[in-house]
Every structure is written in C-alpha cells, then in structure tokens.
Amino acid sequence: MTAQVSFFGDLEPLTFGGSDAPTPSSFRWYDKDRIVAGKRLEDHLRFAVCYWHSFCWPGGDPFGGETFLRPWHHGSDALGLAKQKADVAFELFRLLDVPYFTFHDVDAAPEGATLRESIYNLDVIAGVFEEKMASAKVRLLWGTANLFSNRRYMAGAATNPDPDVFAYAAGQVRAALETTHRLGGQNYVLWGGREGYETLLNTDMKRELDQLGRFVSMVVEHKHKIGFQGPILIEPKPKEPTKHQYDFDVATCYGFLERYGLTKDVKLNLEQNHAILAGHSFQHEIALAQALGVFGSLDINRGDDLLGWDTDQFAMNVPEMALCFHELLNGGGFTTGGLNFDAKIRRQSIAPDDLVIAHAGSMDACARAFIAAADMLEARALTGFVADRYAGWEQPEAQAMLSGQRSLAEVADRALSQDLNPQPRSGRQEYLEALVNRFV
Ligand code: XUL
Ligand code: CO
C-alpha cells in the first residue's frame, strides 16, 4: 500500500451518485459530464484544489498551534517531506477527480537558506510534479510566488523601501513563472499580500505604486520573453495582512492597470471573501471586472457573516453563488480561469477525509448553483427584464446621444421642444428576488 492511499484510508475516487447519494463517497450535484449551457459541467467550472490551505496549513490560529499533525510536517528531510506532501496532494486530486490545482513556490518546495537553494528545491519538486502529471488527469490552473510570509517581505515585496528586496522578489517570481510555464499552467497569479502599508507616517505611496507598476510590467515582459501564453492575474484584497493594500478591489486594480498600461496582459483573480472585506458583494466584483474587460479567474470561498476577517471557509451558499455564476455565465464564462478552492477546513476538522468532504461538498454546492444560474439565464428571467428596462436606449435618438452625435445643448433643446415628461417605472426588486428563488 502506498503512502497516499493510507493517508485517506480506503476512499475510492468520487463519482456522481445523484441527489440521494451518500457523502463523502459520491457527488450529489456535480455530474461532470452533464451538458449545461452547451458544455460539460467540468469544462464550465474548472475546479482547482489549492496546495497552501489543503496541504501546508497546519491548523493553527493566533491562540494555538497546529491541530492537524500532518505526517509531512514532521521530520528533517525537507525535500523528502515535500515529496511525501506531493504524494498526498496528487492522491486528493485523484479522489476528487479535479481538473486543476494551484500552488505557491513555497507550498510545493521548501525554502532554502539562499535564493539559489530555494530555486533549486522548486526545480526538484517541479520535476516530481511533471512526473506525476504525466500519468494524472490534473493540470495546473496557476502558479504563484509567496512574497509575503518571509520576514524579508514585512515591508512589502515590489513596494519595499529596500531595492534589494524588490530584486529578491524578482528572483522568486521569475522562477515561479518559469515553473508555471514548464508545468503548462493556464495563468500566473500575483497576490500582493504585503503590497500596502501599515501607516502613512513611514510610507511614500506614490513611489510604492510606481515600484509595483514597474514590477508587474517586468513580469509581463518576461512572460512574453519565455512565450507564456496565459494571462498574469492580480488578486484584489483590501486589507489583511496590511492595513491598506494597493490592490484594494476591482475598481482600484483597474485604475492601477490603466495607469501603468497593463490592461491587455493582466486580468483579475477575484476572491469571494476579499470582495466582502472591500465592502462589495462577490457578484458586484465579477460584474464590474467583466464590464471593464479585466475578468480572469475566481478564488472560491466564503467568510463568516459575524467576523470581519478572511476566514477562507468552503463556499456552501447556493443562492448567493447562483447569482455569481449567473454573472459569470452571462459574461461568457471562463477562458483560462477556473474555480480555485482558496478555502481551508476548520482547525477542528482533523480527520483526513474532512479534506475530501469539504471539497466535495463545495463542488456540489457550486454545481447546484451553476445549474440554477444556467436555467435562469436560459429562461432570460433576469436578462430579459434588464434588457426591457433599458430598451429605450436602443432607439435611434438615444443611440445618437450615446455615441457623441449630440451636444448637451441639442439634447436639452429636444427635451424642451418635445415637452418631455418622463414617468418613472417600478424597479420590481421583490418580484425579481422571488423569481430568482424559483430557480434556486
Ligand atoms: C490570500 C489569498 C492568497 C492568494 C494567492 O488572501 O487569497 O492565497 O490567492 O497568493
Ligand atoms: Co486567493
């Protein structure tokens, strides 16, 4: 018996079993081959399991240490433990039958004493991944570099007052981007965990934004140089760990990308609970990113309504997700992006199969929500109402106003000469809310 099989006991890969199927051995809603809105569910949802929460986080919180006691966290042979971790990771990918995974450099491979040593370790583990991927279904949705955990990054990576930290970060990102490319990654992610400030008393914000703009531009230049096809994704988050993060939300990121001429190559990786922390809904962030042409991928999770921090729980709220997926599908769905489980089990969920149950439960919730969203879209329940609400703008005179063919004076004169007296119409919010409930 191999190590990975013994970690999850005798669980078999999950299959679709219908709505009465037992948990955790079957999916109830996630029938990956079911055709929904013209495509297989698996090809729509593009699920990814993340390395950091599932295999690296030991279950600690600010008041207590590890609860999980994972065997690969205990021992002195760092590379050997990383290989053991990879065995378990690929076993979970197989059990869940997911098409993708995601990782940070330091999740996969141990940090060395020097940058050179860290890059060597990553290279070794990339070889292990390559070998495993040759006989597995799972592919890489995205890779990324952790530029926030090590104390050298406490004052930022690209935005650090020390240019040598910027250079060190470049060393990590080049290696992580090239590794992502080598493993066939579909995207490359930059989350600016420390790109922000704790206090303006010691911060030159303009300088830091210019540093960040240059850093992201260098990543884009390198991506083209090595022929990496996927987009670079930045990930909005307003706070935590820093008091204020420069990638605050979609609107702020868009302004940043515009200012530094990056909208063509850089898109956004949106996360449910980051949206909430920014004072938005996830649906809002998805809709805005699509409207601005910078939608990339989704980190799926949820926060806790009563807590104001990033709890990264598994997404289980079907009605809420149905509206998000309605937005996603109405905007054309994913291209290179997917649904990455940036989510962790609670620290009391210490049984190995809790990892399986959490992912499977959330995959089912996503599938159920997605099917509802597709039904809603097909029935044009919301889109029909919205189209009708704006129908007046399809009239030739309205189009002329919109396309710049009329001046303010011409429009004003028409309002006067035609004695316009527009009458308000009901927004019918409750009608629409009740309508949505018919689908979920
Ligand atoms: C942190 C977060 C990260 C990024 C990748 O809140 O979401 O895990 O997704 O660095
Ligand atoms: Co995330």
Coordinates of C-alpha atoms and ligand atoms in Angstrom, one line a residue:
M1 CA 0.0 0.0 0.0
T2 CA 1.4 3.4 -0.9
A3 CA 1.7 6.3 1.5
Q4 CA -1.1 8.4 -0.1
V5 CA -3.6 5.6 0.0
S6 CA -3.1 5.1 3.7
F7 CA -3.5 8.8 4.4
F8 CA -7.1 8.9 3.1
G9 CA -7.8 5.3 4.2
D10 CA -9.7 3.2 1.6
L11 CA -11.6 6.0 -0.1
E12 CA -12.3 5.5 -3.8
P13 CA -12.4 8.3 -6.3
L14 CA -15.7 10.1 -6.0
T15 CA -18.3 9.7 -8.8
F16 CA -21.7 11.2 -9.4
G17 CA -24.4 9.4 -7.5
G18 CA -27.5 11.5 -7.7
S19 CA -29.2 13.7 -5.2
D20 CA -29.7 10.9 -2.6
A21 CA -26.1 9.6 -2.8
P22 CA -24.1 9.2 0.4
T23 CA -21.5 11.7 1.4
P24 CA -18.5 11.6 1.1
S25 CA -18.3 8.7 -1.4
S26 CA -20.3 10.4 -4.2
F27 CA -21.2 13.8 -5.7
R28 CA -24.9 14.6 -5.5
W29 CA -24.9 17.5 -8.0
Y30 CA -21.6 17.6 -9.6
D31 CA -22.1 15.4 -12.6
K32 CA -19.0 16.4 -14.6
D33 CA -20.3 15.1 -17.9
R34 CA -23.7 16.8 -17.7
I35 CA -24.2 19.2 -20.5
V36 CA -25.2 22.6 -19.2
A37 CA -25.5 25.7 -21.4
G38 CA -23.8 23.8 -24.2
K39 CA -20.8 22.5 -22.3
R40 CA -19.8 19.8 -19.8
L41 CA -20.0 20.9 -16.2
E42 CA -16.4 20.1 -15.6
D43 CA -15.4 22.4 -18.5
H44 CA -17.5 25.2 -17.2
L45 CA -16.5 25.0 -13.6
R46 CA -12.8 24.2 -14.0
F47 CA -12.3 23.3 -10.3
A48 CA -8.8 23.6 -8.8
V49 CA -7.6 22.4 -5.4
C50 CA -5.1 24.8 -3.8
Y51 CA -1.9 23.5 -2.2
W52 CA -1.5 26.0 0.6
H53 CA -4.7 25.5 2.6
S54 CA -5.1 21.8 2.0
F55 CA -1.5 20.6 2.4
C56 CA 0.5 23.3 4.1
W57 CA -1.7 25.0 6.7
P58 CA -1.2 23.1 10.0
G59 CA -4.5 24.2 11.6
G60 CA -3.0 27.0 13.8
D61 CA -4.7 30.2 14.8
P62 CA -3.4 33.3 16.7
F63 CA -4.0 31.5 20.0
G64 CA -2.9 28.0 19.3
G65 CA -0.6 25.9 17.1
E66 CA -1.1 23.0 14.8
T67 CA -4.0 20.7 15.2
F68 CA -3.7 18.6 12.0
L69 CA -0.4 16.9 12.8
R70 CA 0.2 16.0 9.1
P71 CA 3.0 13.4 8.8
W72 CA 4.7 15.5 6.1
H73 CA 5.1 18.4 8.5
H74 CA 7.3 16.4 10.9
G75 CA 10.8 15.4 10.0
S76 CA 14.2 16.9 9.0
D77 CA 14.5 15.9 5.3
A78 CA 12.7 18.9 3.8
L79 CA 12.7 17.7 0.2
G80 CA 11.7 14.2 1.2
L81 CA 8.7 15.7 3.2
A82 CA 7.8 17.9 0.2
K83 CA 7.7 14.7 -2.0
Q84 CA 5.5 13.0 0.6
K85 CA 3.2 16.0 0.6
A86 CA 3.1 15.8 -3.2
D87 CA 2.0 12.2 -3.0
V88 CA -0.9 13.1 -0.7
A89 CA -1.8 16.1 -2.8
F90 CA -2.0 14.1 -6.1
E91 CA -4.0 11.5 -4.2
L92 CA -6.6 14.1 -3.2
F93 CA -6.7 15.4 -6.8
R94 CA -7.4 11.9 -8.0
L95 CA -10.0 11.2 -5.3
L96 CA -11.8 14.4 -6.2
D97 CA -11.3 13.9 -9.9
V98 CA -10.5 17.7 -10.2
P99 CA -9.1 19.0 -13.5
Y100 CA -6.7 21.6 -11.9
F101 CA -4.5 22.5 -8.9
T102 CA -2.7 25.7 -7.8
F103 CA 0.4 26.4 -5.7
H104 CA 2.8 28.9 -4.4
D105 CA 6.5 28.2 -4.8
V106 CA 7.0 27.7 -1.0
D107 CA 3.9 25.4 -0.7
A108 CA 5.4 23.0 -3.1
A109 CA 9.1 23.1 -2.2
P110 CA 11.0 24.0 1.0
E111 CA 12.6 27.4 1.2
G112 CA 16.4 27.1 1.2
A113 CA 18.9 29.2 3.1
T114 CA 19.5 31.2 -0.1
L115 CA 17.5 32.2 -3.1
R116 CA 19.6 29.9 -5.2
E117 CA 18.8 27.0 -2.9
S118 CA 15.1 27.8 -2.9
I119 CA 15.1 27.8 -6.7
Y120 CA 16.9 24.5 -6.8
N121 CA 14.3 23.0 -4.5
L122 CA 11.5 24.3 -6.6
D123 CA 13.1 22.8 -9.7
V124 CA 13.3 19.4 -8.0
I125 CA 9.7 19.4 -7.0
A126 CA 8.6 20.7 -10.4
G127 CA 10.3 17.5 -11.7
V128 CA 8.2 15.5 -9.3
F129 CA 5.0 17.3 -10.4
E130 CA 5.9 16.7 -14.0
E131 CA 6.3 13.0 -13.5
K132 CA 3.0 12.8 -11.6
M133 CA 1.2 14.9 -14.1
A134 CA 2.3 12.6 -16.9
S135 CA 0.0 9.9 -15.6
A136 CA -2.7 12.0 -13.9
K137 CA -5.6 14.0 -15.2
V138 CA -4.9 17.1 -13.1
R139 CA -3.4 20.2 -14.8
L140 CA -2.1 23.4 -13.4
L141 CA -4.6 26.3 -13.3
W142 CA -2.0 28.7 -12.0
G143 CA 1.2 29.0 -10.1
T144 CA 2.4 31.9 -7.9
A145 CA 5.2 33.0 -5.6
N146 CA 4.8 33.7 -2.0
L147 CA 6.1 37.2 -1.5
F148 CA 4.5 37.7 1.9
S149 CA 5.4 35.1 4.6
N150 CA 9.2 35.5 4.9
R151 CA 10.2 38.4 7.3
R152 CA 12.2 40.0 4.4
Y153 CA 8.9 41.0 2.9
M154 CA 7.4 42.5 6.1
A155 CA 7.5 46.0 4.4
G156 CA 6.4 44.8 1.0
A157 CA 8.0 42.9 -1.9
A158 CA 7.8 45.1 -5.0
T159 CA 6.8 48.1 -2.8
N160 CA 9.6 47.6 -0.3
P161 CA 11.7 50.7 0.6
D162 CA 14.8 48.5 0.0
P163 CA 15.5 47.8 -3.7
D164 CA 17.3 44.5 -2.8
V165 CA 14.0 43.1 -1.6
F166 CA 12.5 44.1 -5.0
A167 CA 15.3 42.2 -6.6
Y168 CA 14.9 39.1 -4.4
A169 CA 11.2 39.1 -5.2
A170 CA 12.1 39.3 -8.9
G171 CA 14.3 36.2 -8.4
Q172 CA 11.4 34.3 -6.8
V173 CA 8.8 35.4 -9.4
R174 CA 11.0 34.6 -12.4
A175 CA 11.5 31.0 -11.0
A176 CA 7.8 30.6 -10.2
L177 CA 6.6 31.9 -13.6
E178 CA 9.1 29.7 -15.5
T179 CA 8.0 26.7 -13.4
T180 CA 4.3 27.5 -14.1
H181 CA 5.2 27.7 -17.8
R182 CA 7.1 24.4 -17.6
L183 CA 4.1 22.7 -16.0
G184 CA 1.7 24.0 -18.6
G185 CA 0.0 26.5 -16.2
Q186 CA -3.0 28.3 -17.6
N187 CA -2.4 31.6 -15.7
Y188 CA 0.1 33.2 -13.4
V189 CA -1.1 34.9 -10.2
L190 CA 0.4 37.8 -8.3
W191 CA -1.3 38.5 -5.0
G192 CA 0.2 41.5 -3.3
G193 CA -0.1 40.3 0.3
R194 CA 2.4 42.8 1.6
E195 CA 2.0 45.4 -1.1
G196 CA 0.4 48.1 1.0
Y197 CA 1.1 50.0 4.2
E198 CA 0.6 49.8 7.9
T199 CA 0.9 53.6 8.4
L200 CA 1.3 56.5 6.1
L201 CA 3.7 58.0 8.6
N202 CA 6.6 56.0 7.1
T203 CA 5.3 55.4 3.6
D204 CA 5.8 57.2 0.2
M205 CA 2.7 55.9 -1.5
K206 CA 3.4 57.4 -4.9
R207 CA 6.8 55.8 -5.0
E208 CA 5.5 52.4 -3.9
L209 CA 2.8 52.4 -6.6
D210 CA 5.4 53.2 -9.2
Q211 CA 7.5 50.3 -7.9
L212 CA 4.6 48.0 -8.1
G213 CA 3.7 49.2 -11.6
R214 CA 7.2 48.5 -12.8
F215 CA 7.4 45.1 -11.1
V216 CA 4.1 43.9 -12.8
S217 CA 5.4 45.3 -16.1
M218 CA 8.6 43.3 -15.8
V219 CA 6.6 40.2 -15.1
V220 CA 4.6 40.8 -18.3
E221 CA 7.7 41.5 -20.3
H222 CA 9.2 38.2 -19.0
K223 CA 6.0 36.3 -19.8
H224 CA 6.3 37.4 -23.4
K225 CA 10.0 36.6 -23.5
I226 CA 9.5 33.0 -22.5
G227 CA 6.4 32.5 -24.5
F228 CA 4.0 32.0 -21.6
Q229 CA 0.5 32.2 -23.2
G230 CA -1.7 32.7 -20.2
P231 CA -2.6 36.0 -18.6
I232 CA -1.0 37.4 -15.5
L233 CA -3.6 37.8 -12.8
I234 CA -3.6 40.2 -9.9
E235 CA -5.8 39.5 -7.0
P236 CA -7.8 42.3 -5.3
K237 CA -7.9 42.3 -1.5
P238 CA -8.5 45.5 0.6
K239 CA -6.7 44.6 3.8
E240 CA -5.1 41.8 5.8
P241 CA -2.3 41.3 6.2
T242 CA -1.5 45.0 5.7
K243 CA -3.9 47.7 7.0
H244 CA -4.4 49.0 3.5
Q245 CA -3.5 47.0 0.3
Y246 CA -2.9 48.7 -3.0
D247 CA -4.9 46.1 -4.9
F248 CA -8.0 47.1 -2.8
D249 CA -10.8 46.0 -5.1
V250 CA -11.7 45.6 -8.8
A251 CA -12.1 49.3 -9.4
T252 CA -8.8 50.2 -7.7
C253 CA -6.9 47.4 -9.6
Y254 CA -8.4 48.6 -12.9
G255 CA -7.2 52.2 -12.2
F256 CA -3.7 50.8 -11.4
L257 CA -3.6 48.6 -14.6
E258 CA -4.8 51.6 -16.7
R259 CA -2.2 53.9 -15.2
Y260 CA 0.7 51.5 -16.0
G261 CA -0.6 50.3 -19.4
L262 CA -1.2 46.8 -18.3
T263 CA -4.9 46.0 -19.1
K264 CA -4.0 44.0 -22.2
D265 CA -1.8 41.4 -20.4
V266 CA -3.1 41.5 -16.8
K267 CA -6.5 40.4 -15.6
L268 CA -8.0 39.8 -12.2
N269 CA -8.4 36.8 -9.9
L270 CA -11.4 37.6 -7.8
E271 CA -12.0 36.0 -4.4
Q272 CA -15.4 35.8 -2.6
N273 CA -14.3 36.9 0.8
H274 CA -11.9 39.6 -0.5
A275 CA -15.0 41.2 -2.2
I276 CA -16.8 41.2 1.1
L277 CA -13.9 42.7 3.0
A278 CA -13.8 45.5 0.4
G279 CA -17.5 46.3 1.2
H280 CA -18.8 44.7 -2.0
S281 CA -20.6 41.5 -3.0
F282 CA -18.8 38.9 -5.0
Q283 CA -21.4 39.3 -7.7
H284 CA -20.6 43.1 -7.8
E285 CA -16.9 42.4 -8.3
I286 CA -17.5 39.8 -11.0
A287 CA -19.9 42.1 -12.9
L288 CA -17.5 45.1 -12.6
A289 CA -14.5 43.1 -13.8
Q290 CA -16.4 41.8 -16.8
A291 CA -17.7 45.3 -17.6
L292 CA -14.2 46.7 -17.5
G293 CA -12.8 43.8 -19.6
V294 CA -10.4 42.5 -16.9
F295 CA -12.1 39.4 -15.7
G296 CA -9.8 36.4 -15.3
S297 CA -10.4 33.8 -12.6
L298 CA -12.2 33.1 -9.3
D299 CA -10.9 32.0 -5.9
I300 CA -14.0 30.4 -4.4
N301 CA -14.6 30.5 -0.6
R302 CA -16.6 32.4 1.9
G303 CA -16.2 34.5 5.0
D304 CA -18.2 34.4 8.2
D305 CA -21.0 37.0 8.5
L306 CA -20.1 37.8 12.0
L307 CA -16.3 38.0 11.6
G308 CA -14.5 40.8 9.8
W309 CA -11.5 38.8 8.6
D310 CA -10.6 36.4 5.9
T311 CA -11.8 33.1 7.3
D312 CA -11.4 31.2 3.9
Q313 CA -14.2 28.8 4.5
F314 CA -15.5 26.4 1.9
A315 CA -18.3 28.0 -0.2
M316 CA -21.6 26.4 0.5
N317 CA -24.2 29.1 0.0
V318 CA -26.1 28.1 -3.1
P319 CA -28.4 31.1 -3.7
E320 CA -25.5 33.5 -3.4
M321 CA -23.3 31.6 -5.7
A322 CA -26.2 31.2 -8.2
L323 CA -26.2 34.9 -8.7
C324 CA -22.4 35.0 -9.1
F325 CA -22.4 32.2 -11.7
H326 CA -25.3 33.9 -13.5
E327 CA -23.0 36.9 -13.9
L328 CA -20.1 34.6 -14.9
L329 CA -22.1 32.7 -17.5
N330 CA -23.8 35.8 -18.8
G331 CA -20.4 37.3 -19.4
G332 CA -19.3 34.2 -21.4
G333 CA -17.8 32.0 -18.6
F334 CA -14.2 31.2 -18.0
T335 CA -11.5 31.2 -20.7
T336 CA -8.2 30.4 -18.9
G337 CA -9.7 30.9 -15.4
G338 CA -11.4 28.5 -13.1
L339 CA -12.8 28.0 -9.7
N340 CA -9.9 27.7 -7.3
F341 CA -10.7 26.5 -3.8
D342 CA -8.8 29.1 -1.8
A343 CA -10.5 27.6 1.2
K344 CA -9.5 25.7 4.3
I345 CA -11.2 23.3 6.5
R346 CA -11.8 24.5 10.1
R347 CA -9.0 23.7 12.6
Q348 CA -11.2 21.1 14.4
S349 CA -11.7 19.1 11.1
I350 CA -8.7 16.9 11.8
A351 CA -9.8 13.7 10.1
P352 CA -8.1 13.0 6.8
D353 CA -11.4 12.6 4.9
D354 CA -12.5 16.1 6.1
L355 CA -10.4 17.4 3.2
V356 CA -12.3 15.3 0.8
I357 CA -15.7 16.1 2.3
A358 CA -15.1 19.8 2.3
H359 CA -14.1 19.9 -1.4
A360 CA -16.8 17.5 -2.5
G361 CA -19.5 19.4 -0.6
S362 CA -18.4 22.7 -2.1
M363 CA -18.1 21.2 -5.6
D364 CA -21.7 20.0 -5.2
A365 CA -22.9 23.4 -4.0
C366 CA -21.1 25.1 -6.9
A367 CA -22.6 22.6 -9.4
R368 CA -26.1 23.1 -8.0
A369 CA -25.7 26.9 -8.1
F370 CA -24.3 26.8 -11.6
I371 CA -27.2 24.7 -12.9
A372 CA -29.7 27.2 -11.3
A373 CA -27.8 30.0 -13.0
A374 CA -27.8 28.4 -16.4
D375 CA -31.6 27.7 -16.1
M376 CA -32.2 31.3 -15.0
L377 CA -30.1 32.5 -18.0
E378 CA -31.8 30.2 -20.4
A379 CA -35.3 31.5 -19.2
R380 CA -34.0 35.0 -19.5
A381 CA -35.5 35.6 -16.1
L382 CA -33.2 38.4 -15.2
T383 CA -31.6 39.3 -18.5
G384 CA -35.0 39.7 -20.2
F385 CA -36.2 42.1 -17.5
V386 CA -32.9 44.1 -17.7
A387 CA -33.0 44.3 -21.5
D388 CA -36.5 45.5 -21.3
R389 CA -35.6 48.1 -18.6
Y390 CA -33.0 49.7 -20.9
A391 CA -34.9 49.2 -24.2
G392 CA -35.3 52.9 -24.7
W393 CA -31.6 53.2 -25.3
E394 CA -32.0 51.1 -28.4
Q395 CA -34.0 53.9 -30.1
P396 CA -32.0 55.9 -32.8
E397 CA -32.2 59.2 -30.9
A398 CA -30.9 57.6 -27.7
Q399 CA -28.1 55.9 -29.6
A400 CA -27.2 59.3 -31.2
M401 CA -26.9 60.8 -27.7
L402 CA -24.7 58.0 -26.5
S403 CA -22.4 57.9 -29.5
G404 CA -21.4 61.5 -29.3
Q405 CA -23.5 62.8 -32.2
R406 CA -25.5 65.2 -30.0
S407 CA -24.2 68.0 -27.9
L408 CA -25.6 68.9 -24.4
A409 CA -27.4 71.9 -26.0
E410 CA -29.1 69.7 -28.7
V411 CA -30.3 67.2 -26.2
A412 CA -31.6 69.9 -23.9
D413 CA -33.3 71.7 -26.7
R414 CA -35.1 68.4 -27.7
A415 CA -36.3 67.9 -24.2
L416 CA -37.8 71.4 -24.3
S417 CA -39.2 71.3 -27.8
Q418 CA -40.9 67.9 -27.3
D419 CA -42.1 68.8 -23.8
L420 CA -40.6 65.6 -22.4
N421 CA -42.1 64.5 -19.1
P422 CA -40.7 61.0 -18.4
Q423 CA -42.7 58.9 -16.0
P424 CA -40.8 56.5 -13.5
R425 CA -41.3 52.8 -13.8
S426 CA -41.2 50.2 -11.0
G427 CA -37.8 48.6 -10.4
R428 CA -39.7 45.5 -9.2
Q429 CA -37.0 44.3 -6.9
E430 CA -39.1 42.0 -4.8
Y431 CA -40.7 40.4 -7.9
L432 CA -37.2 39.7 -9.2
E433 CA -36.0 38.3 -5.8
A434 CA -39.0 36.0 -5.7
L435 CA -38.2 35.0 -9.3
V436 CA -34.7 34.1 -8.5
N437 CA -35.9 31.9 -5.7
R438 CA -37.9 29.8 -8.2
F439 CA -34.6 28.7 -9.7
V440 CA -32.6 28.0 -6.5
Ligands
XUL1 C1 -4.8 35.4 0.4 C2 -5.1 34.8 -0.9 C3 -3.9 34.1 -1.5 C4 -3.8 34.2 -2.9 C5 -2.6 33.6 -3.5 O1 -5.9 36.0 1.0 O2 -6.1 34.8 -1.4 O3 -4.0 32.8 -1.1 O4 -4.9 33.6 -3.6 O5 -1.4 34.1 -3.1
CO2 CO -6.9 33.9 -3.1

